[in-house]
């Protein structure tokens, strides 16, 4: 929905001007549409990353114990390695550090984007 709203907000005059100047559809998409959609794509990417990292609760609650191995996600593996019956705190802390390293770039990007928008 967000991407569709972003596409609807792209000025048609810019697309038509690029086509009149001789750009093919791929060039219009790559050099006009994607840069204009960059803020929308950033919001969608951050939202998807947050949803992927918080899917732990859904898998832990909904999937029965026997199916959790098939529906395993990184956060569930962290929980099972740290607090489960086969607790291995070394692997649990390594997964936690990996999750931290995955979250820090997304968080830094989001903070930088919010500060840039606050200055406007």
Backbone as CSV, one residue per row, in Angstrom:
resi,resn,N_x,N_y,N_z,CA_x,CA_y,CA_z,C_x,C_y,C_z
1,UNK,0.820,-1.183,0.000,0.000,0.000,0.000,0.869,1.254,0.000
2,UNK,1.931,1.223,0.804,2.796,2.400,0.865,3.486,2.660,-0.469
3,UNK,3.955,1.608,-1.105,4.622,1.773,-2.391,3.626,2.257,-3.449
4,UNK,2.416,1.744,-3.412,1.396,2.195,-4.355,1.069,3.672,-4.134
5,UNK,1.005,4.100,-2.879,0.765,5.517,-2.593,1.942,6.365,-3.068
6,UNK,3.166,5.857,-2.879,4.341,6.574,-3.363,4.352,6.692,-4.879
7,UNK,3.979,5.620,-5.562,3.903,5.665,-7.024,2.845,6.648,-7.513
8,UNK,1.756,6.736,-6.768,0.704,7.672,-7.155,1.155,9.125,-6.979
9,UNK,2.113,9.356,-6.081,2.569,10.729,-5.839,3.700,11.164,-6.773
10,UNK,4.217,10.250,-7.594,5.274,10.615,-8.543,4.674,11.517,-9.618
11,UNK,5.255,12.702,-9.828,4.696,13.615,-10.848,4.791,13.021,-12.249
12,UNK,3.679,12.975,-12.940,3.633,12.400,-14.290,4.415,13.247,-15.288
13,UNK,4.539,14.544,-14.995,5.274,15.421,-15.901,6.737,15.010,-16.017
14,UNK,7.329,14.590,-14.885,8.722,14.158,-14.915,8.893,12.898,-15.755
15,UNK,7.974,11.972,-15.617,8.050,10.737,-16.392,7.881,11.026,-17.885
16,UNK,6.932,11.882,-18.208,6.712,12.228,-19.617,7.907,12.986,-20.186
17,UNK,8.508,13.884,-19.390,9.671,14.643,-19.855,10.852,13.717,-20.128
18,UNK,11.031,12.726,-19.282,12.122,11.774,-19.501,11.883,10.959,-20.767
19,UNK,10.645,10.565,-21.009,10.339,9.805,-22.224,10.521,10.659,-23.472
20,UNK,10.136,11.931,-23.389,10.318,12.838,-24.527,11.800,13.042,-24.813
21,UNK,12.610,13.069,-23.762,14.060,13.236,-23.928,14.737,11.984,-24.458
22,UNK,14.002,10.891,-24.609,14.551,9.696,-25.230,14.883,8.563,-24.281
23,UNK,14.472,8.659,-23.028,14.758,7.590,-22.074,13.787,6.429,-22.298
24,UNK,14.327,5.206,-22.222,13.437,4.048,-22.315,12.818,3.782,-20.943
25,UNK,11.950,2.783,-20.852,11.214,2.533,-19.611,12.148,2.160,-18.455
26,UNK,13.183,1.384,-18.743,14.120,0.993,-17.702,14.851,2.221,-17.154
27,UNK,15.264,3.125,-18.012,15.954,4.337,-17.571,15.015,5.247,-16.780
28,UNK,13.772,5.343,-17.202,12.792,6.138,-16.456,12.605,5.549,-15.063
29,UNK,12.487,4.247,-14.999,12.311,3.591,-13.702,13.529,3.796,-12.817
30,UNK,14.721,3.537,-13.380,15.950,3.571,-12.588,16.358,4.987,-12.183
31,UNK,16.170,5.955,-13.046,16.690,7.302,-12.786,15.646,8.318,-12.329
32,UNK,14.385,7.994,-12.487,13.330,8.928,-12.068,12.482,8.330,-10.946
33,UNK,11.898,7.163,-11.221,10.940,6.593,-10.273,11.594,6.153,-8.975
34,UNK,12.682,5.398,-9.045,13.317,4.883,-7.827,13.849,6.007,-6.938
35,UNK,14.552,7.022,-7.475,14.986,8.107,-6.582,13.834,8.863,-5.923
36,UNK,12.728,9.037,-6.651,11.588,9.709,-6.049,10.883,8.831,-5.012
37,UNK,11.004,7.518,-5.163,10.399,6.592,-4.199,11.338,6.218,-3.055
38,UNK,12.560,6.713,-3.057,13.546,6.315,-2.047,13.050,6.503,-0.614
39,UNK,12.433,7.634,-0.247,11.939,7.746,1.134,10.867,6.709,1.470
40,UNK,9.971,6.445,0.527,8.922,5.447,0.759,9.534,4.057,0.884
41,UNK,10.481,3.742,0.011,11.137,2.432,0.075,11.914,2.269,1.375
42,UNK,12.516,3.348,1.884,13.233,3.278,3.157,12.279,2.966,4.300
43,UNK,11.118,3.609,4.317,10.131,3.342,5.366,9.647,1.898,5.285
44,UNK,9.386,1.424,4.083,8.923,0.040,3.906,10.001,-0.942,4.351
45,UNK,11.254,-0.686,3.993,12.348,-1.576,4.383,12.521,-1.623,5.896
46,UNK,12.482,-0.474,6.558,12.618,-0.447,8.016,11.449,-1.161,8.672
47,UNK,10.246,-0.941,8.170,9.077,-1.611,8.735,9.166,-3.125,8.569
48,UNK,9.599,-3.572,7.408,9.744,-5.012,7.185,10.828,-5.617,8.068
49,UNK,11.932,-4.901,8.248,13.000,-5.404,9.124,12.498,-5.541,10.563
50,UNK,11.751,-4.553,11.021,11.201,-4.617,12.379,10.238,-5.797,12.503
51,UNK,9.391,-6.003,11.511,8.443,-7.115,11.560,9.144,-8.462,11.527
52,UNK,10.216,-8.581,10.751,10.945,-9.839,10.685,11.601,-10.143,12.034
53,UNK,12.121,-9.122,12.680,12.803,-9.351,13.946,11.834,-9.598,15.101
54,UNK,10.576,-9.192,14.975,9.650,-9.444,16.065,8.689,-10.600,15.813
55,UNK,8.967,-11.420,14.841,8.102,-12.558,14.538,8.270,-13.681,15.572
56,UNK,9.203,-13.536,16.492,9.454,-14.539,17.525,8.186,-14.913,18.269
57,UNK,7.436,-13.925,18.719,6.266,-14.218,19.529,5.215,-15.022,18.766
58,UNK,5.051,-14.737,17.487,4.079,-15.495,16.706,4.479,-16.958,16.574
59,UNK,5.740,-17.197,16.267,6.200,-18.573,16.103,6.153,-19.306,17.438
60,UNK,6.541,-18.642,18.510,6.591,-19.287,19.821,5.194,-19.624,20.337
61,UNK,4.236,-18.751,20.099,2.886,-18.966,20.625,2.049,-19.859,19.719
62,UNK,2.093,-19.614,18.409,1.174,-20.300,17.494,1.660,-21.701,17.138
63,UNK,2.947,-21.840,16.832,3.448,-23.150,16.394,3.541,-24.094,17.585
64,UNK,3.019,-25.306,17.429,3.172,-26.279,18.521,4.638,-26.673,18.676
65,UNK,4.982,-27.226,19.819,6.368,-27.563,20.120,7.045,-28.410,19.067
66,UNK,6.311,-29.352,18.483,6.918,-30.229,17.484,7.168,-29.502,16.165
67,UNK,6.418,-28.450,15.868,6.575,-27.727,14.604,7.512,-26.534,14.721
68,UNK,7.964,-26.220,15.931,8.833,-25.056,16.102,10.175,-25.236,15.422
69,UNK,10.637,-26.465,15.286,11.895,-26.681,14.574,11.760,-26.318,13.100
70,UNK,10.597,-26.583,12.516,10.372,-26.251,11.111,10.118,-24.755,10.920
71,UNK,9.575,-24.090,11.935,9.241,-22.672,11.841,10.265,-21.811,12.574
72,UNK,11.470,-22.306,12.723,12.482,-21.625,13.521,12.917,-20.309,12.877
73,UNK,13.034,-19.275,13.693,13.572,-17.987,13.276,14.722,-17.648,14.216
74,UNK,15.485,-16.626,13.875,16.690,-16.299,14.634,16.372,-15.949,16.086
75,UNK,15.320,-15.175,16.318,14.974,-14.791,17.690,14.509,-16.001,18.504
76,UNK,13.798,-16.927,17.885,13.378,-18.132,18.588,14.583,-19.006,18.913
77,UNK,15.529,-19.087,18.001,16.751,-19.853,18.276,17.538,-19.227,19.419
78,UNK,17.556,-17.897,19.483,18.204,-17.200,20.593,17.547,-17.582,21.909
79,UNK,16.232,-17.558,21.951,15.504,-17.920,23.171,15.763,-19.366,23.563
80,UNK,15.691,-20.256,22.587,15.880,-21.669,22.900,17.310,-21.975,23.310
81,UNK,18.289,-21.295,22.710,19.682,-21.527,23.070,20.018,-20.949,24.441
82,UNK,19.374,-19.841,24.797,19.688,-19.197,26.064,18.885,-19.755,27.233
83,UNK,17.614,-20.040,27.006,16.734,-20.401,28.121,16.063,-21.757,27.975
84,UNK,16.272,-22.459,26.882,15.588,-23.728,26.649,16.195,-24.869,27.435
85,UNK,15.720,-26.073,27.155,16.214,-27.249,27.866,17.657,-27.579,27.477
86,UNK,18.030,-27.273,26.231,19.406,-27.508,25.794,20.183,-26.186,25.807
87,UNK,20.149,-25.491,26.949,20.723,-24.152,27.053,22.239,-24.191,26.822
88,UNK,22.673,-23.424,25.845,24.095,-23.214,25.563,24.299,-21.706,25.507
89,UNK,24.735,-21.127,26.617,24.789,-19.679,26.730,25.759,-19.050,25.742
90,UNK,26.776,-19.771,25.317,27.717,-19.232,24.339,27.054,-19.001,22.996
91,UNK,26.295,-19.976,22.533,25.585,-19.827,21.263,24.493,-18.771,21.398
92,UNK,23.810,-18.749,22.535,22.771,-17.749,22.755,23.323,-16.332,22.721
93,UNK,24.464,-16.118,23.364,25.041,-14.770,23.353,25.601,-14.423,21.977
94,UNK,26.103,-15.399,21.233,26.585,-15.134,19.872,25.425,-14.730,18.963
95,UNK,24.281,-15.395,19.113,23.105,-15.023,18.318,22.628,-13.630,18.712
96,UNK,22.686,-13.297,20.011,22.275,-11.969,20.459,23.174,-10.884,19.860
97,UNK,24.473,-11.141,19.802,25.390,-10.174,19.204,25.109,-10.050,17.710
98,UNK,24.822,-11.162,17.047,24.482,-11.119,15.626,23.213,-10.300,15.387
99,UNK,22.197,-10.493,16.217,20.981,-9.693,16.097,21.264,-8.215,16.329
100,UNK,22.132,-7.912,17.291,22.508,-6.522,17.538,23.185,-5.925,16.314
101,UNK,24.092,-6.682,15.706,24.780,-6.191,14.511,23.836,-6.026,13.327
102,UNK,22.780,-6.806,13.279,21.787,-6.656,12.220,20.880,-5.453,12.455
103,UNK,20.615,-5.122,13.706,19.688,-4.051,14.026,20.363,-2.680,13.985
104,UNK,21.631,-2.587,14.348,22.309,-1.291,14.446,22.291,-0.507,13.126
105,UNK,22.619,-1.086,11.968,22.564,-0.274,10.742,21.158,0.231,10.422
106,UNK,20.160,-0.589,10.639,18.785,-0.168,10.368,18.385,0.952,11.317
107,UNK,18.764,0.811,12.583,18.446,1.829,13.569,19.176,3.139,13.264
108,UNK,20.453,3.067,12.890,21.216,4.272,12.560,20.625,4.970,11.338
109,UNK,20.248,4.189,10.339,19.623,4.760,9.141,18.325,5.464,9.493
110,UNK,17.527,4.848,10.331,16.247,5.417,10.712,16.435,6.698,11.530
111,UNK,17.394,6.714,12.442,17.654,7.909,13.249,18.150,9.044,12.373
112,UNK,19.051,8.734,11.442,19.565,9.758,10.540,18.442,10.341,9.676
113,UNK,17.560,9.484,9.187,16.446,9.945,8.366,15.494,10.826,9.175
114,UNK,15.219,10.452,10.423,14.322,11.247,11.258,14.943,12.602,11.595
115,UNK,16.248,12.641,11.848,16.911,13.922,12.124,16.893,14.824,10.905
116,UNK,17.097,14.230,9.712,17.064,15.004,8.482,15.666,15.601,8.256
117,UNK,14.633,14.835,8.542,13.264,15.327,8.385,12.930,16.386,9.429
118,UNK,13.517,16.277,10.624,13.243,17.261,11.675,13.874,18.609,11.340
119,UNK,14.976,18.615,10.610,15.629,19.867,10.221,14.828,20.636,9.187
120,UNK,13.988,19.956,8.436,13.218,20.636,7.364,12.139,21.481,7.911
